[in-house]
Coordinates of C-alpha atoms in Angstrom, one line a residue:
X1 CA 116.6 73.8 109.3
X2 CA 113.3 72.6 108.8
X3 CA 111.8 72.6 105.0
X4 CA 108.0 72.5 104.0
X5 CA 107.5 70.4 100.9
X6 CA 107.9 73.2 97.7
X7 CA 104.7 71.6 96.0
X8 CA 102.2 72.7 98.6
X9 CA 100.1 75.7 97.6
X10 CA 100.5 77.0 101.4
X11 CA 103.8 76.1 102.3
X12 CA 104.8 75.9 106.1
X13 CA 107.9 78.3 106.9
X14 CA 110.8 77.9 107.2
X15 CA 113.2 77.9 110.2
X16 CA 117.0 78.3 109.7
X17 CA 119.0 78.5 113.4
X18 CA 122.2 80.1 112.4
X19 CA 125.6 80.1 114.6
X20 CA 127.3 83.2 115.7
X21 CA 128.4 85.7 113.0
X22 CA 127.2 83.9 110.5
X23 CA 124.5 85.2 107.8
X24 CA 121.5 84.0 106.2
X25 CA 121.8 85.5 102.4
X26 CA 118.6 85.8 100.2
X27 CA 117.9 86.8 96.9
X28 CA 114.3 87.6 95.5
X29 CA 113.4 86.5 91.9
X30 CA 110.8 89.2 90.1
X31 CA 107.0 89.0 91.0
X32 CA 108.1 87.1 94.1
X33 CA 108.3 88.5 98.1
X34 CA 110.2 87.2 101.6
X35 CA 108.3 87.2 105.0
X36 CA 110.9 87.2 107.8
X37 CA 110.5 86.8 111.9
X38 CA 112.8 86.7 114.3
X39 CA 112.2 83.7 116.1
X40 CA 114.6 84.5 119.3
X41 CA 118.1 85.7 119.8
X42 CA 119.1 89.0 118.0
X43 CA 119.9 89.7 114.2
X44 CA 120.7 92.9 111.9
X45 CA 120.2 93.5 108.3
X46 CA 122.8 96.1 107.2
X47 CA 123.5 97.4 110.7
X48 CA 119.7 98.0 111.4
X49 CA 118.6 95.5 114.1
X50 CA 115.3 93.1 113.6
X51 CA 112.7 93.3 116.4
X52 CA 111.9 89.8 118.3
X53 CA 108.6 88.7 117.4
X54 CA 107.7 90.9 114.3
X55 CA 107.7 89.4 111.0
X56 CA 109.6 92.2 108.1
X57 CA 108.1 91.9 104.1
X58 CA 110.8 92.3 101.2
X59 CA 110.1 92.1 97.5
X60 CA 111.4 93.7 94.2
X61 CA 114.1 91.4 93.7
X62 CA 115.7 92.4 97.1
X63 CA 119.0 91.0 97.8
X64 CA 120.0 91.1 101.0
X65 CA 121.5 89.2 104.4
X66 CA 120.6 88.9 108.1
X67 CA 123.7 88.6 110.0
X68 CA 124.1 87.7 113.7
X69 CA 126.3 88.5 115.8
X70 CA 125.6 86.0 119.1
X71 CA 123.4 83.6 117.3
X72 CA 119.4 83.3 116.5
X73 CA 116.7 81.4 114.7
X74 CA 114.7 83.0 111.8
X75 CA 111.7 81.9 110.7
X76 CA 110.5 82.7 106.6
X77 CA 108.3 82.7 104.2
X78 CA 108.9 82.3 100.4
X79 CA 112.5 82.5 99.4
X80 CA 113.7 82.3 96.3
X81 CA 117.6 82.1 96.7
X82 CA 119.2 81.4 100.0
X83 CA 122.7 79.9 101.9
X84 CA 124.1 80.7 105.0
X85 CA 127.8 82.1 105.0
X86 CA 130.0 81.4 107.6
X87 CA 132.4 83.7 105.8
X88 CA 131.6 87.5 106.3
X89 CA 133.3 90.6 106.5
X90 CA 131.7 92.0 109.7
X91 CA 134.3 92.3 112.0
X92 CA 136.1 94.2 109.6
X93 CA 133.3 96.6 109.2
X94 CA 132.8 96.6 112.8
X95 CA 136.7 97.5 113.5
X96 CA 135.9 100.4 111.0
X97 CA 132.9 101.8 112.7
X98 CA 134.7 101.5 116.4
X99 CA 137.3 103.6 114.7
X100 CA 135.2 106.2 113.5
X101 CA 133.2 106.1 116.7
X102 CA 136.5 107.6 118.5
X103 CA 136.9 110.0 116.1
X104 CA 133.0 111.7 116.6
X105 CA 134.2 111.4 120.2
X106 CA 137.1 112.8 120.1
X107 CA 135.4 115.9 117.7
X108 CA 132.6 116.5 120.4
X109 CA 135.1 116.4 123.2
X110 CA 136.9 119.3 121.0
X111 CA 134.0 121.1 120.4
X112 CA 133.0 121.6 123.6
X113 CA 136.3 122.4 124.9
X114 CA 136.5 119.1 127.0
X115 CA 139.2 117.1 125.1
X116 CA 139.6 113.3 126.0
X117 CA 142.6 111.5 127.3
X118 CA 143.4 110.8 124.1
X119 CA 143.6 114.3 122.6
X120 CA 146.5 115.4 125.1
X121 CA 149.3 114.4 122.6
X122 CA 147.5 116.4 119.7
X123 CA 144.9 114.0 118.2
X124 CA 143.1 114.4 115.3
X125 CA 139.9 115.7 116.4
X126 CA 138.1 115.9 112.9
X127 CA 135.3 113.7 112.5
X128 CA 135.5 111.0 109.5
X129 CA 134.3 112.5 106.2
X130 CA 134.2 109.1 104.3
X131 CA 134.7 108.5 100.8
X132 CA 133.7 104.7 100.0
X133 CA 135.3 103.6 96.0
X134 CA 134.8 100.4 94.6
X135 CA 134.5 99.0 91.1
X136 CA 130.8 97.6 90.6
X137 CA 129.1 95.0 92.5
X138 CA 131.5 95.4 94.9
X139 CA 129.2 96.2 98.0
X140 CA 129.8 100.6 98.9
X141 CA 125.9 100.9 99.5
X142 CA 125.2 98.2 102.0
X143 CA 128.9 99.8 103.6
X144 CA 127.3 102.7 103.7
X145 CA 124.3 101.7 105.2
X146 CA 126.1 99.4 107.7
X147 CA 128.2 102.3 108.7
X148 CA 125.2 104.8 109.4
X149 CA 122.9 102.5 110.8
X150 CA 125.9 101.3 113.6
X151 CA 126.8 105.2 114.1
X152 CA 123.1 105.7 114.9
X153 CA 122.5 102.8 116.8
X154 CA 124.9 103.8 119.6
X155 CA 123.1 106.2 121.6
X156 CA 125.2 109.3 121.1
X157 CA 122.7 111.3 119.4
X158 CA 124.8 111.3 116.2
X159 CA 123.5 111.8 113.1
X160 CA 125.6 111.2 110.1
X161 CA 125.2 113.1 106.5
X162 CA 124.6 110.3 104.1
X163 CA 125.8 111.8 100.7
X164 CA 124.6 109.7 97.2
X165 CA 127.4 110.9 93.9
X166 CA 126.0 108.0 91.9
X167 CA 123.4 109.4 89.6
X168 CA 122.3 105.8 88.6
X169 CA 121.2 105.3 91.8
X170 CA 117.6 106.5 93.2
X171 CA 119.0 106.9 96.6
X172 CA 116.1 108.5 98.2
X173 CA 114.3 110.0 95.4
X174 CA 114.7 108.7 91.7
X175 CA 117.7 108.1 89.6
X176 CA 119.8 110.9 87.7
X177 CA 120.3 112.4 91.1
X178 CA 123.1 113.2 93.7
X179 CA 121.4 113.9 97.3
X180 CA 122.1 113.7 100.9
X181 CA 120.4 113.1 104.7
X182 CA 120.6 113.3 107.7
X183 CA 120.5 109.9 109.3
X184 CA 118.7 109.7 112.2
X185 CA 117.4 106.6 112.7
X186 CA 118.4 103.2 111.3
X187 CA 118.0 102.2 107.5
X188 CA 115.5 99.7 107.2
X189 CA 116.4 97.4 104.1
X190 CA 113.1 96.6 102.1
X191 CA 113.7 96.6 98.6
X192 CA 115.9 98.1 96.2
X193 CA 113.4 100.8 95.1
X194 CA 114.4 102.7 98.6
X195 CA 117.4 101.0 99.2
X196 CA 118.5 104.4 101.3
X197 CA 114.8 104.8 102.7
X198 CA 112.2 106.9 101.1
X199 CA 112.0 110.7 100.8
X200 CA 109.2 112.8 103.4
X201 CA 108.5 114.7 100.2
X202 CA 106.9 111.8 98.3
X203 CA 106.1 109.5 101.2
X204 CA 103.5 109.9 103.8
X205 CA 105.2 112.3 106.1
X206 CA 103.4 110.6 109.1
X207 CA 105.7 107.7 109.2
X208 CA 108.9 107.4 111.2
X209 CA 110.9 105.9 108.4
X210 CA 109.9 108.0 105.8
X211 CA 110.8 111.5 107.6
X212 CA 113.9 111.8 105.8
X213 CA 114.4 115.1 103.8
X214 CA 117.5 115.6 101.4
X215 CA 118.8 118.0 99.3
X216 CA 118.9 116.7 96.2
X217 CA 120.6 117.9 92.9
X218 CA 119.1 116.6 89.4
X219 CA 122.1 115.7 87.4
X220 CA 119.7 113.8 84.7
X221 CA 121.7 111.0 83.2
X222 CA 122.6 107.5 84.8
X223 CA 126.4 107.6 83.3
X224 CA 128.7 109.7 84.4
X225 CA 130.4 109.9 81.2
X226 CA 127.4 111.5 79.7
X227 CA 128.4 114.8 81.3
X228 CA 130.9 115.0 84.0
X229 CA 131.4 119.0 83.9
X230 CA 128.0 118.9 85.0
X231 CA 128.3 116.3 87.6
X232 CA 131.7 117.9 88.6
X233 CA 129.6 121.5 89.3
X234 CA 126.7 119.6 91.0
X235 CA 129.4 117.7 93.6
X236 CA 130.8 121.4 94.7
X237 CA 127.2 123.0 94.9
X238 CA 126.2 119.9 97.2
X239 CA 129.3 120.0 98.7
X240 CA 129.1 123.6 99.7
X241 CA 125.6 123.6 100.9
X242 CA 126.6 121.0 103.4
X243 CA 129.7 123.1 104.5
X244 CA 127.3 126.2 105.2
X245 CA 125.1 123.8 107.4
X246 CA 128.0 122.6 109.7
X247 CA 129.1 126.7 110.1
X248 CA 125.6 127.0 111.7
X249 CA 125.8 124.3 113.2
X250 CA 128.7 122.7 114.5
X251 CA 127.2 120.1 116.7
X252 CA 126.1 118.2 113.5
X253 CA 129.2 118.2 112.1
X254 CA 130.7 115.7 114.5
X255 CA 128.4 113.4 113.3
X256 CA 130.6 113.1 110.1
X257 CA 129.2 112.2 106.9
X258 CA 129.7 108.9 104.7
X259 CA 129.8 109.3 100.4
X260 CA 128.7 106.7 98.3
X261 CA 129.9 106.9 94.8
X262 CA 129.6 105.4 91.2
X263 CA 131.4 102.0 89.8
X264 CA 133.1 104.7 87.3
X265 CA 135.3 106.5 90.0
X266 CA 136.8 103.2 90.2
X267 CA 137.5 102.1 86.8
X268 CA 136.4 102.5 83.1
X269 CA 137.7 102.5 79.7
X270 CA 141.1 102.6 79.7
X271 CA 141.6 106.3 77.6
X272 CA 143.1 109.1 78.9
X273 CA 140.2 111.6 78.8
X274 CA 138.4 108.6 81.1
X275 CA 140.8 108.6 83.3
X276 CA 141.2 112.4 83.5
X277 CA 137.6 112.5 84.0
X278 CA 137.2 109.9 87.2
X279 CA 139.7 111.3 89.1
X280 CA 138.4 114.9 88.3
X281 CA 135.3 113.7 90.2
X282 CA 137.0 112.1 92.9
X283 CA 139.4 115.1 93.7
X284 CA 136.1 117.0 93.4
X285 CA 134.3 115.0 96.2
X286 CA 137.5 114.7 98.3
X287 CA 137.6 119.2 98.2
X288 CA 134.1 119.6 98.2
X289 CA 133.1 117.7 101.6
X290 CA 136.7 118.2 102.9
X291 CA 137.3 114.2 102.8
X292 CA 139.9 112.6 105.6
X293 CA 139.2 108.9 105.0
X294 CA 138.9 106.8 101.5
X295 CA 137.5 103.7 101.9
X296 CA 139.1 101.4 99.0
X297 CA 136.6 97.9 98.6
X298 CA 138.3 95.2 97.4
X299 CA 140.1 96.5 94.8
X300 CA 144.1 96.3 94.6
X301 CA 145.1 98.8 92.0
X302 CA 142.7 101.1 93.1
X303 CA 143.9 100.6 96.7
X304 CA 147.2 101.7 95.4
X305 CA 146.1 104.7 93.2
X306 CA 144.8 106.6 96.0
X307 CA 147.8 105.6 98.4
X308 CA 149.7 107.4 95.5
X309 CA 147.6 110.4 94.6
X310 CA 146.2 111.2 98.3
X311 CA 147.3 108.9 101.0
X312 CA 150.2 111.7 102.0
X313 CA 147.0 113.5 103.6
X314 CA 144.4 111.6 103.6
X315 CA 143.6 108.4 105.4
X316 CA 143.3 106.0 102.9
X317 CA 142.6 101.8 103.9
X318 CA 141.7 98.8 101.2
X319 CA 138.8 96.9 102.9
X320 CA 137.2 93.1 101.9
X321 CA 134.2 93.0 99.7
X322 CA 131.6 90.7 100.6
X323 CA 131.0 87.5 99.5
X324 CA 127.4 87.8 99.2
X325 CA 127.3 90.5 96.8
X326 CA 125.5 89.7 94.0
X327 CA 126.8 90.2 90.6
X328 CA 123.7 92.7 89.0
X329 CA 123.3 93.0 85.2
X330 CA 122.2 95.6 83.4
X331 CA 118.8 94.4 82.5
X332 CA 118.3 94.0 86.5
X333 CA 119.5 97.7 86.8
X334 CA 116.9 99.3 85.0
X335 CA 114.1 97.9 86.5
X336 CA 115.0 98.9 89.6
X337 CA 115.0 102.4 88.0
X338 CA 111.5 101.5 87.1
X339 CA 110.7 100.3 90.8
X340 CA 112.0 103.2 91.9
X341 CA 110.4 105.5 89.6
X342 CA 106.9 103.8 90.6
X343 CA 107.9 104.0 94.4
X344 CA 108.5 107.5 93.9
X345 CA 105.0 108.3 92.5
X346 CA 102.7 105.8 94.0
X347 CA 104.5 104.3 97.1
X348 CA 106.0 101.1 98.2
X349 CA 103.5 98.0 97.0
X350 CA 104.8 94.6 98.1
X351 CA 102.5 91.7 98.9
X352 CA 103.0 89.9 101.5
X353 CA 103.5 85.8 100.8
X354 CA 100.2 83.9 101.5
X355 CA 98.3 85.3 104.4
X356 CA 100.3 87.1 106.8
X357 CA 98.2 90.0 108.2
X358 CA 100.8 91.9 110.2
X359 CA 104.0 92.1 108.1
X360 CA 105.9 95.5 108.1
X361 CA 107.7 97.1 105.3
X362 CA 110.9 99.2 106.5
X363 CA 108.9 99.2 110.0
X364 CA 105.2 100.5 108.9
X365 CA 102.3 98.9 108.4
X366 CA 102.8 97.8 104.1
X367 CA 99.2 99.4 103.9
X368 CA 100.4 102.6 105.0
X369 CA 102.9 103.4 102.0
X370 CA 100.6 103.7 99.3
X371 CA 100.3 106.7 97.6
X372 CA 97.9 108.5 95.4
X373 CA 99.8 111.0 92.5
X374 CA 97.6 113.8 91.6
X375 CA 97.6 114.4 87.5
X376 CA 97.1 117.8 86.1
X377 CA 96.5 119.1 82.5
X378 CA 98.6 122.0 81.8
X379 CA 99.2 124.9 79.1
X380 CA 102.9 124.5 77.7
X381 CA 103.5 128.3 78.6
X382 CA 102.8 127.4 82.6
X383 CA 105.7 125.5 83.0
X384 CA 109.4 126.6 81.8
X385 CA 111.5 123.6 81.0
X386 CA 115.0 123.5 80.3
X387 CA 117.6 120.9 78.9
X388 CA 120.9 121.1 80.1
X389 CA 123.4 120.9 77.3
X390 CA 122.6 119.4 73.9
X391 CA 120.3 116.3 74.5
X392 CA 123.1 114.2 72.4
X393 CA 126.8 115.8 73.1
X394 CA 129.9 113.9 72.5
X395 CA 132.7 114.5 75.2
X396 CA 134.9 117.4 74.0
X397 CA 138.0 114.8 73.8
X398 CA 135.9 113.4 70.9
X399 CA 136.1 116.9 68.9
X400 CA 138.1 117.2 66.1
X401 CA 141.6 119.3 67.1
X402 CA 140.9 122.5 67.2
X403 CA 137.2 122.8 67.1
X404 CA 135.1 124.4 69.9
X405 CA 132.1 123.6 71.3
X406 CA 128.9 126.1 70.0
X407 CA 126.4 125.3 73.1
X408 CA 128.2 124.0 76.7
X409 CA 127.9 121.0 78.1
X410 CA 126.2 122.8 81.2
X411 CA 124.4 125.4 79.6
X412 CA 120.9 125.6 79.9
X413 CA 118.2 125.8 77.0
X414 CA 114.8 126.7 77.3
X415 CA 112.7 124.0 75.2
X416 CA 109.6 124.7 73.2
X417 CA 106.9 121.8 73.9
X418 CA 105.2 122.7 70.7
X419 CA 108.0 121.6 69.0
X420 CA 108.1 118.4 67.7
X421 CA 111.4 117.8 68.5
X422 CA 110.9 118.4 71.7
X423 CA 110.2 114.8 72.9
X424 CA 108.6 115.5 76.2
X425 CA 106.1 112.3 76.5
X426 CA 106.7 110.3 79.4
X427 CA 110.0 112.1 80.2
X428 CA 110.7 113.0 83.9
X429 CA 111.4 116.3 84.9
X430 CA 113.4 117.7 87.9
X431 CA 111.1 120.6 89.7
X432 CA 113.8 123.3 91.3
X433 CA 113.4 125.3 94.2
X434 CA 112.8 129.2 93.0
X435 CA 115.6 131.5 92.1
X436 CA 116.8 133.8 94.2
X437 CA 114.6 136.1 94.9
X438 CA 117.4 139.1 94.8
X439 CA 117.5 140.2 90.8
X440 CA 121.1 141.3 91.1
X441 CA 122.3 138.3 91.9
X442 CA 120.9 136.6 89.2
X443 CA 123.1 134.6 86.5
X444 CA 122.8 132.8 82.9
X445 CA 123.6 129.3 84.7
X446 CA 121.7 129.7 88.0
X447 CA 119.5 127.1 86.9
X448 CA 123.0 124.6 87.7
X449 CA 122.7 125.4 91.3
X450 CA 119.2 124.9 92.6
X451 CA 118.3 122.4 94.4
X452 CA 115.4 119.8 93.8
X453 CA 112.1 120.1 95.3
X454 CA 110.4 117.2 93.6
X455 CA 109.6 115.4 90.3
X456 CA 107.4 115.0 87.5
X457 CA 106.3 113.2 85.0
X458 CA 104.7 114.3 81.5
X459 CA 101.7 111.3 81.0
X460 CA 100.3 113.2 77.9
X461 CA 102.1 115.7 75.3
X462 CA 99.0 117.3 73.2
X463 CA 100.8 119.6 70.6
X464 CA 97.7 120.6 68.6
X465 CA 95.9 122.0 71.7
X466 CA 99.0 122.7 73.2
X467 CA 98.9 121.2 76.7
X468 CA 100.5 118.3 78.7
X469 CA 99.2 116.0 81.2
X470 CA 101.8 115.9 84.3
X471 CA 102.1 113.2 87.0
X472 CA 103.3 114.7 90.5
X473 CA 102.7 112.5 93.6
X474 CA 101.8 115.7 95.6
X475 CA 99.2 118.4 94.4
X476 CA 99.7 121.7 94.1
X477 CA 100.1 124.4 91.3
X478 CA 103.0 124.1 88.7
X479 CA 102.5 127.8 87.0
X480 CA 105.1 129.6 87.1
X481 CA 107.9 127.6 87.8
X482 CA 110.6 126.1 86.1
X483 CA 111.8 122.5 85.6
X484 CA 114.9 120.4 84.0
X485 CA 114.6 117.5 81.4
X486 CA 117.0 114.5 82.0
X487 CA 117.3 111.5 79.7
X488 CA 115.0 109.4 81.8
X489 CA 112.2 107.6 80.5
X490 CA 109.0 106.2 82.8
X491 CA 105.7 104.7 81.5
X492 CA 103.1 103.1 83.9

């Protein structure tokens, strides 16, 4: 390694050379951003491999690794944090994704009628449907990532569902969601404000790595204590909208589909009703996209939980966490919210370390993902809003015995901006796809089970005059239709 002198105003970069399946860990402090170039040899971050030559911009307090498998040299810019690990485990990740490479194989062969050597003594032939659990900072969303960028990297065509349970997570969108995509192409790691890549629907829909679409659910909260019935009934509606997709078509169901999920599947307080609840949501993830294999990270009593409960028909296999995860606190959690409300709305932003003209962000141009929001000044009758629940609701175990509940936990309410109490301003609101259009079908808690189309955010709440001022990071008219309130706050 060669170091520049850290006083300089301009320093020179940085060249590590690092041996065979080894990493290069990094760790960015706020206000601060990475330039990287792969010097010669070949290096992935996260499964998605780095192009010779070009030089890759990260910022946001991104935490990541470039890990080789044969060896390179890297050249940086900046860092803030950084080692080298000889200690990684890769080749268990790798052993997992040869695994489920046989079984897409083995489901294709099936589905066209052409089974493999392998299938003659009655194989499985289902592809993996992948449940990752972990307690937190233990690592499931770079798993994930590593697991769908190697399945798309292998020139079978595949495309994996990536599926996103954890509400406190932006995934592809912004947080209080559950969602899932299609991956077609590898995940480019940037920052942690698109951590799963960015969403066609708020970035600019020319750009490779932006062409993702998901179906997205609002659930509204970043807990999911706050309301689990909710986020039980959201997991089953995702969970059968992707069922109805493979029916139609069966060639993309080979592909398989990989679930990351919150630190609270894993563990939490220790009362019954907790418990109850977190293995409510897991049996509901395991029915609703027809699990086979739970991945268990680094966690012993877990590990032997789901043996117990599910490993007499499912598939179920403890693997190591990382050492290079990095223990995040809560302070750090919310502004990523924040990043990755501001992504949502105006774009990724990350400026490049001194000079460097021809850095790329996720693989475009950094110029190229900026954004411009449109702001519009509505009439509080244009737009229905609707809370879901009480905006404050205890868990029923809290009740005293015997009392009932007077409004659901997932029951919607209309909410009246002129109200005072409404506490609209600055709010972000979850815009859903129209009802359906047949009358009869229509039902009190339809509002539950339609999908996301995009998101707002009220800038301005006038009450006297009886307007609000709405952010939306696409134009185009808002009468008429009929949004959800969450708990989430965002101010520019």
């Amino acid at each position: 390694m060669t170091a520049s002198d850290p006083g300089t105003a301009h320093p020179d970069p940085k060249e590590w050379l690092l041996d065979p399946e080894t990493e290069y860990r990094f760790e960015l402090d706020p206000g601060t951003s990475l330039a990287i170039k792969l010097v010669r040899g070949h290096a992935e971050i996260f499964g998605a491999e780095l192009a010779e030559g070009k030089t890759y911009l990260f910022g946001l307090e991104c935490k990541a690794a470039v890990f080789t498998w044969q060896g390179c040299t890297l050249e940086m810019r900046c860092p803030s944090t950084e080692y080298v690990s000889e200690e990684t485990p890769m080749t268990a990740y790798a052993n997992l994704h040869m695994a489920f490479e046989q079984m897409r194989v083995r489901a294709l062969a099936a589905l066209h009628g052409s089974p493999t050597s392998d299938d003659i003594n009655n194989a499985n032939t289902e592809p993996p449907r992948i449940l990752i659990l972990g307690p937190e900072n233990s690592g499931k969303t770079t798993i994930c990532k590593i697991l769908s960028n190697y399945a798309v990297r292998v020139g079978q065509n595949w495309s994996p569902l990536l599926v996103n349970v954890d509400p406190s997570q932006g995934a592809w969108t912004v947080p209080g969601t559950i969602s899932a995509v299609a991956i077609r192409s590898p995940i480019a790691t940037v920052s942690p404000a698109n951590q799963l890549g960015s969403a066609a629907t708020s970035a600019p829909t020319a750009l490779a790595s932006n062409a993702l679409i998901p179906l997205t659910y609002w659930y509204g909260h970043a807990e999911t204590k706050r309301n689990p019935q909710l986020l039980d009934r959201l997991i089953r509606d995702l969970g059968m909208n992707i069922v109805e997709r493979y029916d139609t078509d069966p060639e993309a169901r080979v592909s398989g589909l990989i679930i990351d999920t919150p630190s609270s599947f894993a563990s939490g307080p220790s009362s019954a009703s907790s418990t109850d609840s977190r293995h409510t949501l897991i049996k509901a993830c395991i029915d609703a996209f027809r699990i086979n294999v739970i991945l268990v990270v680094g966690h012993e009593k877990l590990n032997a939980e789901m043996q117990r409960l599910h490993g007499s028909h499912l598939t179920v296999v403890k693997i190591p966490k990382s050492g290079g995860v990095v223990e995040l606190d809560h302070s750090y959690r919310e502004r990523v919210r924040n990043y990755q409300l501001h992504a949502y709305m105006y774009g990724q932003n990350i400026d490049p370390p001194f000079d460097i003209p021809s850095a790329i962000v996720g693989g475009e141009a950094a110029t190229e993902l900026i954004l411009s929001p449109s702001s519009t000044v509505m009439k509080f009758g244009d737009l229905a809003i609707y809370r879901i629940g009480e905006e404050t609701m205890a868990p029923s175990s809290a009740l005293p015995i015997g009392a009932t509940r007077v409004l659901s936990e997932i029951q919607p309410t209309i909410i009246d901006p002129a109200s005072s109490s409404s506490k609209l301003l600055n709010k972000v609101l979850a815009l859903l796809a129209p009802f359906n259009a047949d009358e009869n079908e229509r039902y009190d808690e339809e509002i539950l089970d339609l999908h996301v189309i995009g998101f707002l955010i009220i800038t301005n709440h006038d009450i006297p005059n009886k307007k609000m001022t709405v952010l939306a990071p696409n134009q185009g008219s808002l009468v008429g239709r009929t949004a959800v309130i969450g708990s989430f706050e965002w101010t520019e």
